[in-house]
Coordinates of C-alpha atoms and ligand atoms in Angstrom, one line a residue:
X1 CA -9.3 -11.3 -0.4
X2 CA -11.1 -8.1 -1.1
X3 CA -10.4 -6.0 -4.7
X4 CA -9.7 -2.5 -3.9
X5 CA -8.7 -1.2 -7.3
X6 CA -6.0 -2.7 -8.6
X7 CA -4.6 -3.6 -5.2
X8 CA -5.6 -6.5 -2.9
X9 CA -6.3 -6.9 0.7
X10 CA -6.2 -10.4 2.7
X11 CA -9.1 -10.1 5.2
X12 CA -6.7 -11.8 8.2
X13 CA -9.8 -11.8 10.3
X14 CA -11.6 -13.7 7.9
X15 CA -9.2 -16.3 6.8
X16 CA -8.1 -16.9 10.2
X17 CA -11.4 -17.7 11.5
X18 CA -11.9 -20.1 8.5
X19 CA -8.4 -22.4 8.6
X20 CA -8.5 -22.2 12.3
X21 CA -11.3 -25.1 12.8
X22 CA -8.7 -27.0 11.1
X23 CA -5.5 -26.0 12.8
X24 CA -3.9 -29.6 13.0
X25 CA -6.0 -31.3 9.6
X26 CA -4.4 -31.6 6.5
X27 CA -6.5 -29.4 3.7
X28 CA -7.3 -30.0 0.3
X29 CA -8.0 -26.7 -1.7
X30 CA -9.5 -26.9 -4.8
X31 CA -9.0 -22.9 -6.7
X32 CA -10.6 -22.3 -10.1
X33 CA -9.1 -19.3 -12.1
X34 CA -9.2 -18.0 -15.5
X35 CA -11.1 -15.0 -18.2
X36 CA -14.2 -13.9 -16.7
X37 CA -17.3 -15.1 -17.5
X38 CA -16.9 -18.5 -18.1
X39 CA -18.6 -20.7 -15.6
X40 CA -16.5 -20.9 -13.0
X41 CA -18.6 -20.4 -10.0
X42 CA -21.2 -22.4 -11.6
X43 CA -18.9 -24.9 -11.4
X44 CA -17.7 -24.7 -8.1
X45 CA -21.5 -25.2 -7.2
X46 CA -21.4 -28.1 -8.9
X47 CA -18.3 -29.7 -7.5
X48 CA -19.8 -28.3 -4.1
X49 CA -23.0 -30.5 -4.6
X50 CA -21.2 -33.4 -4.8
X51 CA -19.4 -33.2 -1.6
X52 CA -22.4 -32.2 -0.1
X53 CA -24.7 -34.8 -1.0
X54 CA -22.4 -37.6 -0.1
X55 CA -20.0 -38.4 -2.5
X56 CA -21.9 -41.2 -4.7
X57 CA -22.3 -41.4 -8.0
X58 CA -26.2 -41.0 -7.4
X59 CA -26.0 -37.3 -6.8
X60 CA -26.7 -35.7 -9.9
X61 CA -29.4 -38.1 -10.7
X62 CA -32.1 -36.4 -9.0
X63 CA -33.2 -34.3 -11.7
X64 CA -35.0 -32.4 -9.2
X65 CA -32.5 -31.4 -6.8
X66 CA -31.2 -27.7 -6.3
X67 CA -27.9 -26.6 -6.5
X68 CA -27.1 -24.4 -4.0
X69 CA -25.6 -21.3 -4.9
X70 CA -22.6 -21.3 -2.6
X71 CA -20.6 -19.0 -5.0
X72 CA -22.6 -16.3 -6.4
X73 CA -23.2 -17.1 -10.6
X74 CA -25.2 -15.3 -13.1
X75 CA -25.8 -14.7 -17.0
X76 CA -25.0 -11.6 -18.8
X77 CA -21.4 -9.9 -19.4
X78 CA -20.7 -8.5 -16.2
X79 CA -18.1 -9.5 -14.0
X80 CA -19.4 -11.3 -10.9
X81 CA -16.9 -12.9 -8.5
X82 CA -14.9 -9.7 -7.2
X83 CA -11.5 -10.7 -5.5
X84 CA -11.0 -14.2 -4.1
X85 CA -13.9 -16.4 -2.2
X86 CA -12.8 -19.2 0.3
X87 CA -16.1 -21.6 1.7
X88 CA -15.7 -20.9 5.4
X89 CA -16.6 -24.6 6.9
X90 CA -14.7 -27.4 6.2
X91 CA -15.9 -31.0 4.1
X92 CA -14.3 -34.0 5.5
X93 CA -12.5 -36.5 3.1
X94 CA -10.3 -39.1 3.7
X95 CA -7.1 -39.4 1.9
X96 CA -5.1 -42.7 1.0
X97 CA -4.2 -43.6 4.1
X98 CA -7.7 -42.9 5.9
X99 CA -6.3 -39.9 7.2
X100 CA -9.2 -37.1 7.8
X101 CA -8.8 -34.1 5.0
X102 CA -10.1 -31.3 5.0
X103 CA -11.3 -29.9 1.8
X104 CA -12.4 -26.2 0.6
X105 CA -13.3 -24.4 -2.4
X106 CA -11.7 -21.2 -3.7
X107 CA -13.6 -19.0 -6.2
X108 CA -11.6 -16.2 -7.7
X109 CA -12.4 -12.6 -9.9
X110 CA -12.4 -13.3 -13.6
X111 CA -9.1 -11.9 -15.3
X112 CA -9.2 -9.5 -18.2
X113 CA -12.7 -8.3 -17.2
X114 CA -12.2 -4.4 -18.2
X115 CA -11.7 -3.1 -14.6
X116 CA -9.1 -5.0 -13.6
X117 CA -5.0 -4.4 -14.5
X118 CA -2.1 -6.8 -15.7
X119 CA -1.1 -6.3 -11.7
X120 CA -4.6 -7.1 -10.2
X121 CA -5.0 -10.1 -12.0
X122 CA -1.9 -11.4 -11.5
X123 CA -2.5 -10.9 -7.9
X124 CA -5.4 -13.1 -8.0
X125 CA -3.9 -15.9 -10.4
X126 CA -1.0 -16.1 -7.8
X127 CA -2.6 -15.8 -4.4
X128 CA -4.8 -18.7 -5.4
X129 CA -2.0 -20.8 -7.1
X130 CA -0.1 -20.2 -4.0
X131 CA -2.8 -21.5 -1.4
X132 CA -4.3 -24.3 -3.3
X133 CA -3.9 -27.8 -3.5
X134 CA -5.5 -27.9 -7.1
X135 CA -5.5 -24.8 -9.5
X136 CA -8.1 -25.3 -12.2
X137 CA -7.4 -23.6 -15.3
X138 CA -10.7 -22.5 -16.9
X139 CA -11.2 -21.9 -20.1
X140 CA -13.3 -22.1 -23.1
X141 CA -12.9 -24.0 -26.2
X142 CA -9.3 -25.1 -26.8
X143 CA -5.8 -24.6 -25.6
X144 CA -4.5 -21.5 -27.0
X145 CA -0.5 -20.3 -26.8
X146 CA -1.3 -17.1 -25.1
X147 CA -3.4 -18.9 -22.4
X148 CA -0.1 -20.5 -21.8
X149 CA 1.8 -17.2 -21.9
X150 CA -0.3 -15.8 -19.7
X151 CA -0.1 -19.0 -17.3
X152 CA 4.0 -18.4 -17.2
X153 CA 3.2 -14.6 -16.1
X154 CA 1.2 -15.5 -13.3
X155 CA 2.7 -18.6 -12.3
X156 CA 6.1 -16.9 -12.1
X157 CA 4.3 -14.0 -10.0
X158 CA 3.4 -16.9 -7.8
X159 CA 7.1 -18.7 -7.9
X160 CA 8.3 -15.4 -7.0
X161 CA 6.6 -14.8 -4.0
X162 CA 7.5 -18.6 -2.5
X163 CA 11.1 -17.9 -3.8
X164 CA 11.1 -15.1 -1.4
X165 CA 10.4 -17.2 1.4
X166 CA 13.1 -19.5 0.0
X167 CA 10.3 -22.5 -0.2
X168 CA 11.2 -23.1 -3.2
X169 CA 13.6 -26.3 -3.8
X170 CA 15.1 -26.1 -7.0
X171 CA 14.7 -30.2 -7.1
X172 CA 10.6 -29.6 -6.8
X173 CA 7.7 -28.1 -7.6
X174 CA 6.5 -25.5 -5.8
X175 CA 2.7 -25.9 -6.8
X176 CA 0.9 -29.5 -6.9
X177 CA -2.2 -29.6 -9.1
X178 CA -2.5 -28.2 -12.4
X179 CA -6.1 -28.9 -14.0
X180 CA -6.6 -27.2 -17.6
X181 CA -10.6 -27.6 -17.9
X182 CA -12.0 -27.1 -21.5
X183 CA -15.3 -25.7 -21.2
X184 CA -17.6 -25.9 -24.7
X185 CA -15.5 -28.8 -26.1
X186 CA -16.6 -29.0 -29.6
X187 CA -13.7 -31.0 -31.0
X188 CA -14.5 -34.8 -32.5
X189 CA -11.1 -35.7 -32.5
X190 CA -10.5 -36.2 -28.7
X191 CA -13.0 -37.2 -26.3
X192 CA -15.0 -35.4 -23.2
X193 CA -13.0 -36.0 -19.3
X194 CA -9.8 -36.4 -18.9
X195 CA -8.5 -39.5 -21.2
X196 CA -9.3 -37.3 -24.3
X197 CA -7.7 -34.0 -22.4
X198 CA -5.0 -36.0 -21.3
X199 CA -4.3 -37.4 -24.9
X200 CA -4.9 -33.5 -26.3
X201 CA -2.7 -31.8 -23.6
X202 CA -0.1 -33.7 -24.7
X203 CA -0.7 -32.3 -28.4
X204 CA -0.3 -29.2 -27.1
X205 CA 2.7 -29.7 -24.9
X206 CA 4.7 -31.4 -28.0
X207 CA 5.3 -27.9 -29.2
X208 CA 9.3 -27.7 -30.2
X209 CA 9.0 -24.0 -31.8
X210 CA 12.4 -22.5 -29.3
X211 CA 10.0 -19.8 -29.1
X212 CA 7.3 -21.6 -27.1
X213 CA 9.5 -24.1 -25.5
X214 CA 10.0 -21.9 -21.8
X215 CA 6.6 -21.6 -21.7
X216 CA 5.9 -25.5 -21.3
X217 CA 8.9 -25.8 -19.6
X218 CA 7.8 -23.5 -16.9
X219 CA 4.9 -25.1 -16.5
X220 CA 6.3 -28.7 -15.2
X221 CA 8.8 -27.0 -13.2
X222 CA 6.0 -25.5 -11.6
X223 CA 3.0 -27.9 -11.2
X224 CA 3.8 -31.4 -9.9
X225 CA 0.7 -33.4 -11.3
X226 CA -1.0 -31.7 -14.6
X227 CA -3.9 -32.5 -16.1
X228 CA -6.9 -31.9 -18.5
X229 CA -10.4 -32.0 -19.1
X230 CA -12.7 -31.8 -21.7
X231 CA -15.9 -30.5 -20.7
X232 CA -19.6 -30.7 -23.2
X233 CA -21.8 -27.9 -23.6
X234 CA -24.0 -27.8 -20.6
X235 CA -27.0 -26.7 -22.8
X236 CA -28.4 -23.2 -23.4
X237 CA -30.8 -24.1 -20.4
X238 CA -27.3 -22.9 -18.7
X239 CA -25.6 -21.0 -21.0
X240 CA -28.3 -18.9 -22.1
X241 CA -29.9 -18.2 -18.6
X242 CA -30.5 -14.4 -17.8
X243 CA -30.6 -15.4 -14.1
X244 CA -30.7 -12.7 -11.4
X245 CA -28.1 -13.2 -9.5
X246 CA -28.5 -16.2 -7.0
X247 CA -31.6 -18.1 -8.9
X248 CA -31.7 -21.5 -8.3
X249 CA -31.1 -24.1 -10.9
X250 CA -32.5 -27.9 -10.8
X251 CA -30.2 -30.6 -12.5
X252 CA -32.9 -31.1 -14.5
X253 CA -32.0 -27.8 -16.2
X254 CA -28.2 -29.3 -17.1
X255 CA -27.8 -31.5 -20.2
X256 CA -26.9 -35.2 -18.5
X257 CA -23.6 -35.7 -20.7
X258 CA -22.1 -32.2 -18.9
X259 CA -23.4 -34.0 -15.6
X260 CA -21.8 -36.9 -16.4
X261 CA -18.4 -35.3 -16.8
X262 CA -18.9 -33.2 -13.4
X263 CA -19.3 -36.3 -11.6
X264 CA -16.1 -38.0 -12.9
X265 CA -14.3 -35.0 -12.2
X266 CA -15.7 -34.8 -9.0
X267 CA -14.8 -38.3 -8.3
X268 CA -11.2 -37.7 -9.2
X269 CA -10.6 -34.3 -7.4
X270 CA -11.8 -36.3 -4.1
X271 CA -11.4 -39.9 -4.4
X272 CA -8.8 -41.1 -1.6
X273 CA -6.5 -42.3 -4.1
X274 CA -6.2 -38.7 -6.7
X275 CA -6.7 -36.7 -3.6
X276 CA -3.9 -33.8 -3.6
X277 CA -3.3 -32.9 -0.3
X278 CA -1.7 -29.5 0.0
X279 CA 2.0 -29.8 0.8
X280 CA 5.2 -27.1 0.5
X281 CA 8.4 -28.7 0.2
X282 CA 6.7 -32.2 0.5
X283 CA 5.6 -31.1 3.9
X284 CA 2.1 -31.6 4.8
X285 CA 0.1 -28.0 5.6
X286 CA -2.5 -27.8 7.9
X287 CA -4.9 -24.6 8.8
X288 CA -2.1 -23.7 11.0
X289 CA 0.4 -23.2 8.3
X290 CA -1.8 -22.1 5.9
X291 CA -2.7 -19.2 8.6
X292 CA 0.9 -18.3 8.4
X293 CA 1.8 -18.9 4.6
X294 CA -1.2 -16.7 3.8
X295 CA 0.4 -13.7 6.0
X296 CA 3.5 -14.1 4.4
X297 CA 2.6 -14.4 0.4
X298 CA 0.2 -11.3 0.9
X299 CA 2.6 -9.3 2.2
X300 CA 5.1 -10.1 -0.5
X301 CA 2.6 -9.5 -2.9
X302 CA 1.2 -6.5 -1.2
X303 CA 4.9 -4.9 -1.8
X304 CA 5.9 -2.5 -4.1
X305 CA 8.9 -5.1 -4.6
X306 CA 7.2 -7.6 -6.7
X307 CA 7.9 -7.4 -10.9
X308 CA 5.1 -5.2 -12.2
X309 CA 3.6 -7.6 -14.7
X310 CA 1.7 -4.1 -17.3
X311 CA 0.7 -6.1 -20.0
X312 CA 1.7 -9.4 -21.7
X313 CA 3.2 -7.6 -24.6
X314 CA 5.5 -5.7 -22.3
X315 CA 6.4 -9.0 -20.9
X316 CA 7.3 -10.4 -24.0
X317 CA 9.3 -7.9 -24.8
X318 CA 11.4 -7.9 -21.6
X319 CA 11.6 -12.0 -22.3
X320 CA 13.0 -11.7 -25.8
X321 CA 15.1 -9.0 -24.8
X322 CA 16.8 -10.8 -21.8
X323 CA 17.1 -14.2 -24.3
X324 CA 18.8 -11.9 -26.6
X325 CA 21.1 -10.6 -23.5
X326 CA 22.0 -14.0 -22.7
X327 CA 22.1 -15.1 -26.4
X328 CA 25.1 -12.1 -27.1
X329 CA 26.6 -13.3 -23.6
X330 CA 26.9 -16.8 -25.0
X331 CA 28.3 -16.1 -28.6
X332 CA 30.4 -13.3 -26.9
X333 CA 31.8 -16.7 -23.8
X334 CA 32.3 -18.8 -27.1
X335 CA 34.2 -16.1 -28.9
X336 CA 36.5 -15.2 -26.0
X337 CA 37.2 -19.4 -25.6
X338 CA 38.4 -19.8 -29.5
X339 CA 40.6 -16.2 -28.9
X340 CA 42.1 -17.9 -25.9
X341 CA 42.5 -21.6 -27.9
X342 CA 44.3 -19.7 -30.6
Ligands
GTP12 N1 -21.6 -21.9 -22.5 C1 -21.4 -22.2 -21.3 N2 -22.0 -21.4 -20.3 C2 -21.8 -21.8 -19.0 C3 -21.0 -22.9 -18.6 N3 -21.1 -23.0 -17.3 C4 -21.8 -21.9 -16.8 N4 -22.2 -21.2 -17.9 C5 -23.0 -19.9 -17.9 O1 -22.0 -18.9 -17.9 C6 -22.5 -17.7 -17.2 C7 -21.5 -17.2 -16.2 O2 -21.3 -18.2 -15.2 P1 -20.5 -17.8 -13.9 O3 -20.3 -19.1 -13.1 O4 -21.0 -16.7 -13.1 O5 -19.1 -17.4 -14.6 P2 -17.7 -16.9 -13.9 O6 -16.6 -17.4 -14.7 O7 -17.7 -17.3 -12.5 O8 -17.9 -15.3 -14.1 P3 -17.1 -14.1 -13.3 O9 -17.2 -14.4 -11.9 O10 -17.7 -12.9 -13.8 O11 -15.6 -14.2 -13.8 C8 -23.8 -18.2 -16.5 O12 -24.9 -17.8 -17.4 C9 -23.7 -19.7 -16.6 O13 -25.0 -20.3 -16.6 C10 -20.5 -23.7 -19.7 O14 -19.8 -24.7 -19.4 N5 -20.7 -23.3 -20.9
MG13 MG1 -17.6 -16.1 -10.8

């Protein structure tokens, strides 16, 4: 998907010649979104190497080895990924059953990077959301509330667009994965991976403020299978790298506990018994449907129809305002009941 201003254009060509290798395989997509500038393509890379180099727990022991820079990554504040990046061949997994899956990698533009608008990132947060399998929610340092406000916006761009297509079931989710990862985890109280973030996430989602209840709400109504992980610094060999853009690193450059927690998330995201295999409806897509879904959500989202998410205070606004409609509709139903009781 390429970024033309603030609208978006699915390269059809493009996206057809990647999920038609795979027209009758089932896919596993793996999208990472979030604020620009914080790893994310580095850690596609990552994730990348794994598959790569045969899925053992060997592979990031060879301090020597290169990661390849499949998704362009650099240091610096400038925005790098523009629009959204599929890997055009296929890496074979197996699922549960020993069925053959085939898995790719989705790279997406930063939000809030200066050049791009509440509309344009939204876009992006729900193209991705919509195609994937597993949406990884990158961010740094902990969970913040408007990281989850901003989650609702896009996710409900996303819900709108399969609601359209009446996919949407109101007894399930329409997205699968949900994987907040915590990058620069600093916290003592919860350990790195995903039995700290699993214990922490549920910290966070305990929130009972009425205020801040929707947003959570919204959330599991949306994503099937959420999750959390903590992530270590992955030392200022990495952090504080002026690289030109595709420089190779060597493992040897990454601190081994960050490794250590890229290889166990690697082994979950593709493990034949965690594998999410991308379904709609608790049907099973393959490249084939994917081909057509893809058509279908980028038109809807290309269309002037779709709410114009501005800003996320203007949002706000137009939330509290319609839970004030509806609270005035109630008191006014309750009102009219104890007239007609009387
Ligand atoms: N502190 C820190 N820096 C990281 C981490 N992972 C990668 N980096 C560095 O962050 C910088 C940006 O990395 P990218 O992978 O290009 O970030 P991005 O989120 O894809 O950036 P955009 O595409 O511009 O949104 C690079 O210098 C990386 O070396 C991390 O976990 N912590
Ligand atoms: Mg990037």
């Amino acid at each position: 998907m390429q970024n033309k201003g603030e609208e978006f254009k699915l390269r059809f060509d493009v996206f057809e010649g990647i999920f038609d290798q795979v027209r009758n395989t089932p896919l596993a997509i793996i999208s990472i979104a979030g604020p620009f500038r914080k790893g994310k393509s580095f850690m596609l890379n990552l994730l990348l190497h794994y598959l790569m180099e045969g899925q053992s727990s060997d592979v990031y022991k060879d301090k020597k080895a290169k990661i390849r820079n499949i998704f362009n990554w650099r240091g610096g504040v400038e925005r790098t990924t523009v629009g959204i990046e599929i890997t055009n061949k296929p890496i074979m997994v197996k699922d549960k059953s020993g069925k053959r899956v085939a898995v790719f990698f989705m790279d997406t533009q930063g939000m809030f990077d200066h050049k791009t608008t509440g509309k344009g990132c939204s876009a992006i947060f729900a193209m991705s959301t919509l195609l994937s399998s597993m949406q990884i929610y990158n961010l740094s340092g902990h969970i913040q509330e408007d990281h989850l406000q901003y989650l609702e916006i896009f996710t409900n761009y996303a819900r709108y667009a399969v609601e359209q297509k009446q996919h949407a079931n109101a007894s399930t989710c329409p997205f699968q994965g949900l994987m907040f990862l915590l990058r620069n985890w600093e916290m003592a109280d919860y350990d790195f991976g995903q039995k700290g973030g699993v214990e922490y996430l549920a910290t966070v989602m305990e929130e009972h403020l009425q205020e801040n209840v929707s947003v959570r709400q919204n959330m599991s109504n949306s994503f099937s299978d959420i999750g959390c992980t903590l992530m270590p610094h992955p030392g200022n060999n990495v952090a504080r790298r002026k690289t030109a853009i595709n420089n190779n690193i060597e493992l040897s450059d990454i601190d081994e506990e960050f490794l250590d927690e890229v290889n166990k998330l690697a082994k979950y995201l593709f493990n034949q018994e965690s594998l999410i295999v991308k379904k709609l409806d608790g049907i099973t897509i393959t490249g084939e449907g994917l081909i057509e879904l893809a058509i279908e959500y980028a038109k809807i989202l290309s269309s002037g129809e779709v709410p114009k998410v501005v800003s996320m205070l203007q949002a706000n606004l137009k939330a509290q305002f319609i839970q004030f409609i509806r609270q005035l509709e109630t008191e006014y139903e309750e009102f009219m009941d104890q007239q007609v009781m009387l």
